[in-house]
């Protein structure tokens, strides 16, 4: 699809692209292959094939590509039209003769002979699009080619819509015939899933969209990329929902085929759209008769034949694509809307008069009465639907009806239910469904209405809920003041379970506020909860004990409390308490990042899924596990988990924040800096007050993204500001000092100093302020491998910065230090740091000359292998550049990917000049960066090797570098920084 910035982007189609590339690869290997690509209109068939063709045209293997499209001609037939169009731009005598063929009977053999001729010289790709509109002569030629010899270099790719083929269409037989042939594959392109839709929206808008917007688009477009693009055209990138009315472009697109229906069919399909959901024939005929609309059955047959409607028994008639229903419904007009919806309500009530209505009918009646202006009836049927729903009361649709009932309750004076009754229904339904936003709305409304002096226990419990929901909705960590009020209120009955949970919530708030008095409250909470026997209170009280033990460094005790809390909560199916217990079991683990910890989260996630927990609770667990899997290098599993946490419905701000931060780090590690920045921007936006969220990894993610983007100053600022902040340390705080040191070393290498006041100005300033890494409360740096790794990394970045300050000749020993960091990363299960450390080790060792070359090449190969396993494209780029500069011999099977995050100078040129160099020195420097030897430079510039050596000596002296490798590193770094600044500017 075309993005908003004009770039061509394909998202969520890896299997499909692989299938097309496989077909093309067969042709490259001299084998004939046919691929039939099918899918509904707008699903992206053409884009997929053209993207693949673009790839092969730009590849090292030269293909001959022919492409033509069939046209939906209405009044004439042009034999072989797409094949003639494909040959039009081919400058050859054979192509001209073939295009001029008048005898259609000769066409198959003539075209086959042409294919033989061309494919004998190079692989031939023939792409014919929209063959549902092909004439019979074109279909005959394509079938003849598909049945041709298997030993010729031909890739035949045809694409067809499969949603508009009426019975008896010629393509049905052609598809059946061609699929029986050997060497023919079929690729059906289905809709994107929700994650794919989100990726498409990111590409279209250049921002990470709100999850509510993703939901809205996914529901309406059903994963159709073309419809998605139409839906968001002109919509603000920051929108939370689509506009109420479809755009003119969208209306025109989705109504194109509808306009071809007869007048009666158009009216009946509009009546179906007003139904809002699939409509049975009996109901539709009754409503139409009430409104005086004739010829319902012939109109329905026409609409089904033309693929506007589909009939699914027993549900009834509905649209092939719901956007058509929305478009038609939006154009009803006020008068027709009231009349038609009143008719639907009347006939539905008749249909349910003699029998108990089901939930769906009750919901439909509430909606139709609402749109016809009958508020009391809409209210009554909304609550009737609620009564009928049973276990389905947690669904978003039922909560929507409850919100409607709350809104219209003032206009229904004789209603039996009070507003408090309705708010409590909404609160409980939202809690059971994990809808934290709705739950918070209901809790706030109930707190506004309650008399705390009359109902202190209930008021205290509501305040506890509000405190928890503030965290779950991304509004911040708990405030002790709110919990203190809850404790005060519930002292009305100090032996109550409400008092126990208030004490536990106070502990949670005190821990985040670094208040040392939390332990006494935690003990009291457990004592009271055990006496009451309330599992909800006991689970949270035990979690409070686990929190206190964790910050006190008593990991074993913390794990014991958290495990008991988890068992209690799981038995009671209290999913919020269970997720809370698992989180603190993980927080207390030593080390907190490992495969074992990730497995704990995986088991908990499966327990919740099989136990019927709300999706959002499962998503929270998936988000936590995604981060752990990412850090230990299981990036494919991380990616799959992020699809769970972000992929099926709006997960709420808390999950959204955690997932986006993990996604930003994954993208940064793998070199997708633009996408990483978008994820980070959305997480930052959701964290409206970042200072109130010390338990997130925003600072670490920001520093990682900035370093991957070539912005060490931004990374330094993010890390130092977070390290200086008061209160509890941010999540992953142990990364911050090493990342700050890396940023400082990068700035030192580029001869820059931080420009922001208050930032450390050099490595000495940083070490004075932070002599060691910063850890979370209760952590012991000496006993945990990952903390020892972080300290070693910090020390080695400090050494790198100091070596740069003193001059590159002081580089001796730095390579061994980096090797030590790399070895420590294996023990700590943190391979991303290992790949980076091996690259730095190779860089340092190769710069020391022949004596360290063997060890440098070994480190280079380790860096290359590990970075390739991690798909760490940014490090692969750096490794590839280093290998080229140092002329590292590569195995025949190895291939270093092209640079994607830096601008490399070509031979004889350097886009970003170093200061103080002559034109000849700049010219020679370009050759040095490209990896040329002295003799190659001399030959290229027609000068002697001695003159080359003299110029390189001057370059080393002027730049303060000690070797050609050091010189090339400096030049490449300056070039990359200049390119990034130009791009940002």
PDB file of C-alpha atoms in Angstrom, residues 128-284:
ATOM      1  CA  UNK A 128      -1.350 -10.924 -15.435  1.00  0.00           C
ATOM      2  CA  UNK A 129      -3.624  -9.085 -13.021  1.00  0.00           C
ATOM      3  CA  UNK A 130      -7.421  -9.149 -12.593  1.00  0.00           C
ATOM      4  CA  UNK A 131      -7.997 -12.250 -14.724  1.00  0.00           C
ATOM      5  CA  UNK A 132     -11.615 -12.327 -13.562  1.00  0.00           C
ATOM      6  CA  UNK A 133     -12.081  -9.801 -16.397  1.00  0.00           C
ATOM      7  CA  UNK A 134      -9.994 -11.729 -18.929  1.00  0.00           C
ATOM      8  CA  UNK A 135     -11.469 -12.774 -22.283  1.00  0.00           C
ATOM      9  CA  UNK A 136     -11.417 -16.438 -23.222  1.00  0.00           C
ATOM     10  CA  UNK A 137      -8.456 -16.040 -25.587  1.00  0.00           C
ATOM     11  CA  UNK A 138      -6.303 -14.702 -22.739  1.00  0.00           C
ATOM     12  CA  UNK A 139      -7.369 -17.529 -20.448  1.00  0.00           C
ATOM     13  CA  UNK A 140      -6.486 -20.051 -23.164  1.00  0.00           C
ATOM     14  CA  UNK A 141      -2.975 -18.619 -23.599  1.00  0.00           C
ATOM     15  CA  UNK A 142      -2.373 -18.607 -19.833  1.00  0.00           C
ATOM     16  CA  UNK A 143      -3.540 -22.227 -19.504  1.00  0.00           C
ATOM     17  CA  UNK A 144      -1.309 -23.235 -22.431  1.00  0.00           C
ATOM     18  CA  UNK A 145       1.700 -21.588 -20.799  1.00  0.00           C
ATOM     19  CA  UNK A 146       0.989 -23.170 -17.420  1.00  0.00           C
ATOM     20  CA  UNK A 147       0.853 -26.600 -19.089  1.00  0.00           C
ATOM     21  CA  UNK A 148       4.155 -26.022 -20.886  1.00  0.00           C
ATOM     22  CA  UNK A 149       7.573 -27.605 -20.274  1.00  0.00           C
ATOM     23  CA  UNK A 150       8.780 -27.743 -16.684  1.00  0.00           C
ATOM     24  CA  UNK A 151      12.430 -27.120 -17.612  1.00  0.00           C
ATOM     25  CA  UNK A 152      12.237 -23.499 -18.712  1.00  0.00           C
ATOM     26  CA  UNK A 153      12.863 -20.400 -16.629  1.00  0.00           C
ATOM     27  CA  UNK A 154       9.289 -19.092 -16.440  1.00  0.00           C
ATOM     28  CA  UNK A 155       7.370 -17.705 -13.495  1.00  0.00           C
ATOM     29  CA  UNK A 156       3.723 -17.217 -14.468  1.00  0.00           C
ATOM     30  CA  UNK A 157       1.806 -15.236 -11.843  1.00  0.00           C
ATOM     31  CA  UNK A 158      -1.895 -14.476 -12.261  1.00  0.00           C
ATOM     32  CA  UNK A 159      -4.137 -12.629  -9.811  1.00  0.00           C
ATOM     33  CA  UNK A 160      -7.909 -12.807  -9.607  1.00  0.00           C
ATOM     34  CA  UNK A 161     -10.722 -11.564  -7.389  1.00  0.00           C
ATOM     35  CA  UNK A 162     -12.678 -14.440  -5.931  1.00  0.00           C
ATOM     36  CA  UNK A 163     -15.474 -12.448  -4.294  1.00  0.00           C
ATOM     37  CA  UNK A 164     -17.332 -11.288  -7.410  1.00  0.00           C
ATOM     38  CA  UNK A 165     -17.585 -14.442  -9.512  1.00  0.00           C
ATOM     39  CA  UNK A 166     -21.218 -15.419 -10.129  1.00  0.00           C
ATOM     40  CA  UNK A 167     -22.099 -19.018 -10.843  1.00  0.00           C
ATOM     41  CA  UNK A 168     -21.178 -19.966 -14.397  1.00  0.00           C
ATOM     42  CA  UNK A 169     -18.352 -17.429 -14.700  1.00  0.00           C
ATOM     43  CA  UNK A 170     -15.632 -18.706 -17.120  1.00  0.00           C
ATOM     44  CA  UNK A 171     -12.933 -18.264 -14.501  1.00  0.00           C
ATOM     45  CA  UNK A 172     -14.428 -21.011 -12.321  1.00  0.00           C
ATOM     46  CA  UNK A 173     -13.644 -23.622 -14.968  1.00  0.00           C
ATOM     47  CA  UNK A 174     -10.263 -22.091 -15.760  1.00  0.00           C
ATOM     48  CA  UNK A 175      -9.249 -22.193 -12.097  1.00  0.00           C
ATOM     49  CA  UNK A 176     -10.336 -25.803 -11.809  1.00  0.00           C
ATOM     50  CA  UNK A 177      -8.372 -26.760 -14.936  1.00  0.00           C
ATOM     51  CA  UNK A 178      -5.169 -24.882 -14.122  1.00  0.00           C
ATOM     52  CA  UNK A 179      -4.986 -26.117 -10.537  1.00  0.00           C
ATOM     53  CA  UNK A 180      -4.864 -29.725 -11.761  1.00  0.00           C
ATOM     54  CA  UNK A 181      -1.628 -29.097 -13.645  1.00  0.00           C
ATOM     55  CA  UNK A 182       1.772 -29.966 -12.151  1.00  0.00           C
ATOM     56  CA  UNK A 183       3.865 -27.010 -11.064  1.00  0.00           C
ATOM     57  CA  UNK A 184       0.840 -24.849 -10.241  1.00  0.00           C
ATOM     58  CA  UNK A 185       0.371 -23.381  -6.777  1.00  0.00           C
ATOM     59  CA  UNK A 186      -2.490 -21.333  -5.379  1.00  0.00           C
ATOM     60  CA  UNK A 187      -2.035 -18.490  -2.920  1.00  0.00           C
ATOM     61  CA  UNK A 188      -5.142 -17.117  -1.246  1.00  0.00           C
ATOM     62  CA  UNK A 189      -4.592 -13.663   0.228  1.00  0.00           C
ATOM     63  CA  UNK A 190      -6.847 -13.185   3.215  1.00  0.00           C
ATOM     64  CA  UNK A 191      -7.470 -10.112   5.346  1.00  0.00           C
ATOM     65  CA  UNK A 192      -4.862  -8.738   7.700  1.00  0.00           C
ATOM     66  CA  UNK A 193      -5.241  -9.554  11.362  1.00  0.00           C
ATOM     67  CA  UNK A 194      -5.533  -6.779  13.914  1.00  0.00           C
ATOM     68  CA  UNK A 195      -1.768  -6.522  14.349  1.00  0.00           C
ATOM     69  CA  UNK A 196      -1.308  -6.263  10.592  1.00  0.00           C
ATOM     70  CA  UNK A 197      -3.933  -3.519  10.476  1.00  0.00           C
ATOM     71  CA  UNK A 198      -2.061  -1.645  13.197  1.00  0.00           C
ATOM     72  CA  UNK A 199       1.191  -1.974  11.235  1.00  0.00           C
ATOM     73  CA  UNK A 200      -0.568  -0.631   8.150  1.00  0.00           C
ATOM     74  CA  UNK A 201      -1.905   2.340  10.109  1.00  0.00           C
ATOM     75  CA  UNK A 202       1.599   3.082  11.380  1.00  0.00           C
ATOM     76  CA  UNK A 203       2.888   3.104   7.815  1.00  0.00           C
ATOM     77  CA  UNK A 204       0.023   5.289   6.590  1.00  0.00           C
ATOM     78  CA  UNK A 205       0.136   7.888   9.361  1.00  0.00           C
ATOM     79  CA  UNK A 206       3.789   7.809  10.482  1.00  0.00           C
ATOM     80  CA  UNK A 207       2.671   7.464  14.111  1.00  0.00           C
ATOM     81  CA  UNK A 208       1.744   4.581  16.364  1.00  0.00           C
ATOM     82  CA  UNK A 209      -2.076   4.799  16.432  1.00  0.00           C
ATOM     83  CA  UNK A 210      -4.298   4.739  19.484  1.00  0.00           C
ATOM     84  CA  UNK A 211      -5.507   1.221  20.163  1.00  0.00           C
ATOM     85  CA  UNK A 212      -9.124   2.407  20.123  1.00  0.00           C
ATOM     86  CA  UNK A 213      -8.571   3.682  16.564  1.00  0.00           C
ATOM     87  CA  UNK A 214      -7.025   0.342  15.580  1.00  0.00           C
ATOM     88  CA  UNK A 215     -10.073  -1.429  16.970  1.00  0.00           C
ATOM     89  CA  UNK A 216     -12.459   0.874  15.128  1.00  0.00           C
ATOM     90  CA  UNK A 217     -10.644   0.494  11.803  1.00  0.00           C
ATOM     91  CA  UNK A 218     -10.187  -3.259  12.152  1.00  0.00           C
ATOM     92  CA  UNK A 219     -13.865  -3.829  12.931  1.00  0.00           C
ATOM     93  CA  UNK A 220     -15.027  -1.728   9.996  1.00  0.00           C
ATOM     94  CA  UNK A 221     -12.413  -2.702   7.399  1.00  0.00           C
ATOM     95  CA  UNK A 222     -12.185  -6.348   8.496  1.00  0.00           C
ATOM     96  CA  UNK A 223      -8.499  -6.412   7.614  1.00  0.00           C
ATOM     97  CA  UNK A 224      -8.957  -5.203   4.018  1.00  0.00           C
ATOM     98  CA  UNK A 225      -5.943  -2.931   3.336  1.00  0.00           C
ATOM     99  CA  UNK A 226      -7.711  -0.875   0.673  1.00  0.00           C
ATOM    100  CA  UNK A 227     -10.694  -0.217   2.937  1.00  0.00           C
ATOM    101  CA  UNK A 228      -8.347   0.624   5.794  1.00  0.00           C
ATOM    102  CA  UNK A 229      -6.632   3.222   3.645  1.00  0.00           C
ATOM    103  CA  UNK A 230      -9.977   4.730   2.646  1.00  0.00           C
ATOM    104  CA  UNK A 231     -11.193   4.769   6.246  1.00  0.00           C
ATOM    105  CA  UNK A 232      -8.237   6.723   7.622  1.00  0.00           C
ATOM    106  CA  UNK A 233      -7.775   9.077   4.678  1.00  0.00           C
ATOM    107  CA  UNK A 234      -7.904  12.584   6.120  1.00  0.00           C
ATOM    108  CA  UNK A 235      -8.257  11.326   9.721  1.00  0.00           C
ATOM    109  CA  UNK A 236      -5.930  12.921  12.260  1.00  0.00           C
ATOM    110  CA  UNK A 237      -3.078  10.558  13.214  1.00  0.00           C
ATOM    111  CA  UNK A 238      -3.896  11.231  16.874  1.00  0.00           C
ATOM    112  CA  UNK A 239      -7.587  10.343  16.521  1.00  0.00           C
ATOM    113  CA  UNK A 240      -8.964   7.837  18.984  1.00  0.00           C
ATOM    114  CA  UNK A 241     -11.925   6.862  16.783  1.00  0.00           C
ATOM    115  CA  UNK A 242     -13.009   7.213  13.171  1.00  0.00           C
ATOM    116  CA  UNK A 243     -15.415  10.033  12.290  1.00  0.00           C
ATOM    117  CA  UNK A 244     -19.101   9.247  12.697  1.00  0.00           C
ATOM    118  CA  UNK A 245     -19.770   9.809   8.996  1.00  0.00           C
ATOM    119  CA  UNK A 246     -17.806   8.036   6.229  1.00  0.00           C
ATOM    120  CA  UNK A 247     -15.758  10.214   3.886  1.00  0.00           C
ATOM    121  CA  UNK A 248     -16.878  10.906   0.335  1.00  0.00           C
ATOM    122  CA  UNK A 249     -14.035   8.770  -1.047  1.00  0.00           C
ATOM    123  CA  UNK A 250     -15.047   5.863   1.135  1.00  0.00           C
ATOM    124  CA  UNK A 251     -18.705   6.173   0.148  1.00  0.00           C
ATOM    125  CA  UNK A 252     -17.808   6.245  -3.532  1.00  0.00           C
ATOM    126  CA  UNK A 253     -15.518   3.224  -3.270  1.00  0.00           C
ATOM    127  CA  UNK A 254     -17.771   0.921  -1.267  1.00  0.00           C
ATOM    128  CA  UNK A 255     -20.898   1.884  -3.224  1.00  0.00           C
ATOM    129  CA  UNK A 256     -19.322   1.364  -6.653  1.00  0.00           C
ATOM    130  CA  UNK A 257     -20.802  -2.107  -7.199  1.00  0.00           C
ATOM    131  CA  UNK A 258     -24.016  -1.175  -5.349  1.00  0.00           C
ATOM    132  CA  UNK A 259     -24.774   1.491  -7.959  1.00  0.00           C
ATOM    133  CA  UNK A 260     -24.942  -1.231 -10.605  1.00  0.00           C
ATOM    134  CA  UNK A 261     -27.951  -2.813  -8.888  1.00  0.00           C
ATOM    135  CA  UNK A 262     -31.481  -2.096 -10.027  1.00  0.00           C
ATOM    136  CA  UNK A 263     -33.568   0.460  -8.145  1.00  0.00           C
ATOM    137  CA  UNK A 264     -35.511  -2.166  -6.178  1.00  0.00           C
ATOM    138  CA  UNK A 265     -32.323  -3.996  -5.153  1.00  0.00           C
ATOM    139  CA  UNK A 266     -30.723  -0.742  -4.047  1.00  0.00           C
ATOM    140  CA  UNK A 267     -33.708   0.078  -1.827  1.00  0.00           C
ATOM    141  CA  UNK A 268     -33.856  -3.392  -0.298  1.00  0.00           C
ATOM    142  CA  UNK A 269     -30.126  -3.488   0.397  1.00  0.00           C
ATOM    143  CA  UNK A 270     -30.467  -0.095   2.125  1.00  0.00           C
ATOM    144  CA  UNK A 271     -33.219  -1.622   4.241  1.00  0.00           C
ATOM    145  CA  UNK A 272     -30.898  -4.523   5.128  1.00  0.00           C
ATOM    146  CA  UNK A 273     -28.233  -1.984   6.143  1.00  0.00           C
ATOM    147  CA  UNK A 274     -30.711  -0.285   8.486  1.00  0.00           C
ATOM    148  CA  UNK A 275     -31.118  -3.630  10.246  1.00  0.00           C
ATOM    149  CA  UNK A 276     -27.639  -3.194  11.687  1.00  0.00           C
ATOM    150  CA  UNK A 277     -26.957  -6.943  11.664  1.00  0.00           C
ATOM    151  CA  UNK A 278     -27.890  -9.989   9.506  1.00  0.00           C
ATOM    152  CA  UNK A 279     -31.627  -9.982   8.739  1.00  0.00           C
ATOM    153  CA  UNK A 280     -33.786 -13.047   8.123  1.00  0.00           C
ATOM    154  CA  UNK A 281     -36.067 -13.179   5.109  1.00  0.00           C
ATOM    155  CA  UNK A 282     -39.216 -13.294   7.248  1.00  0.00           C
ATOM    156  CA  UNK A 283     -38.236 -10.201   9.228  1.00  0.00           C
ATOM    157  CA  UNK A 284     -37.138  -8.324   6.125  1.00  0.00           C
TER     158      UNK A 284
END
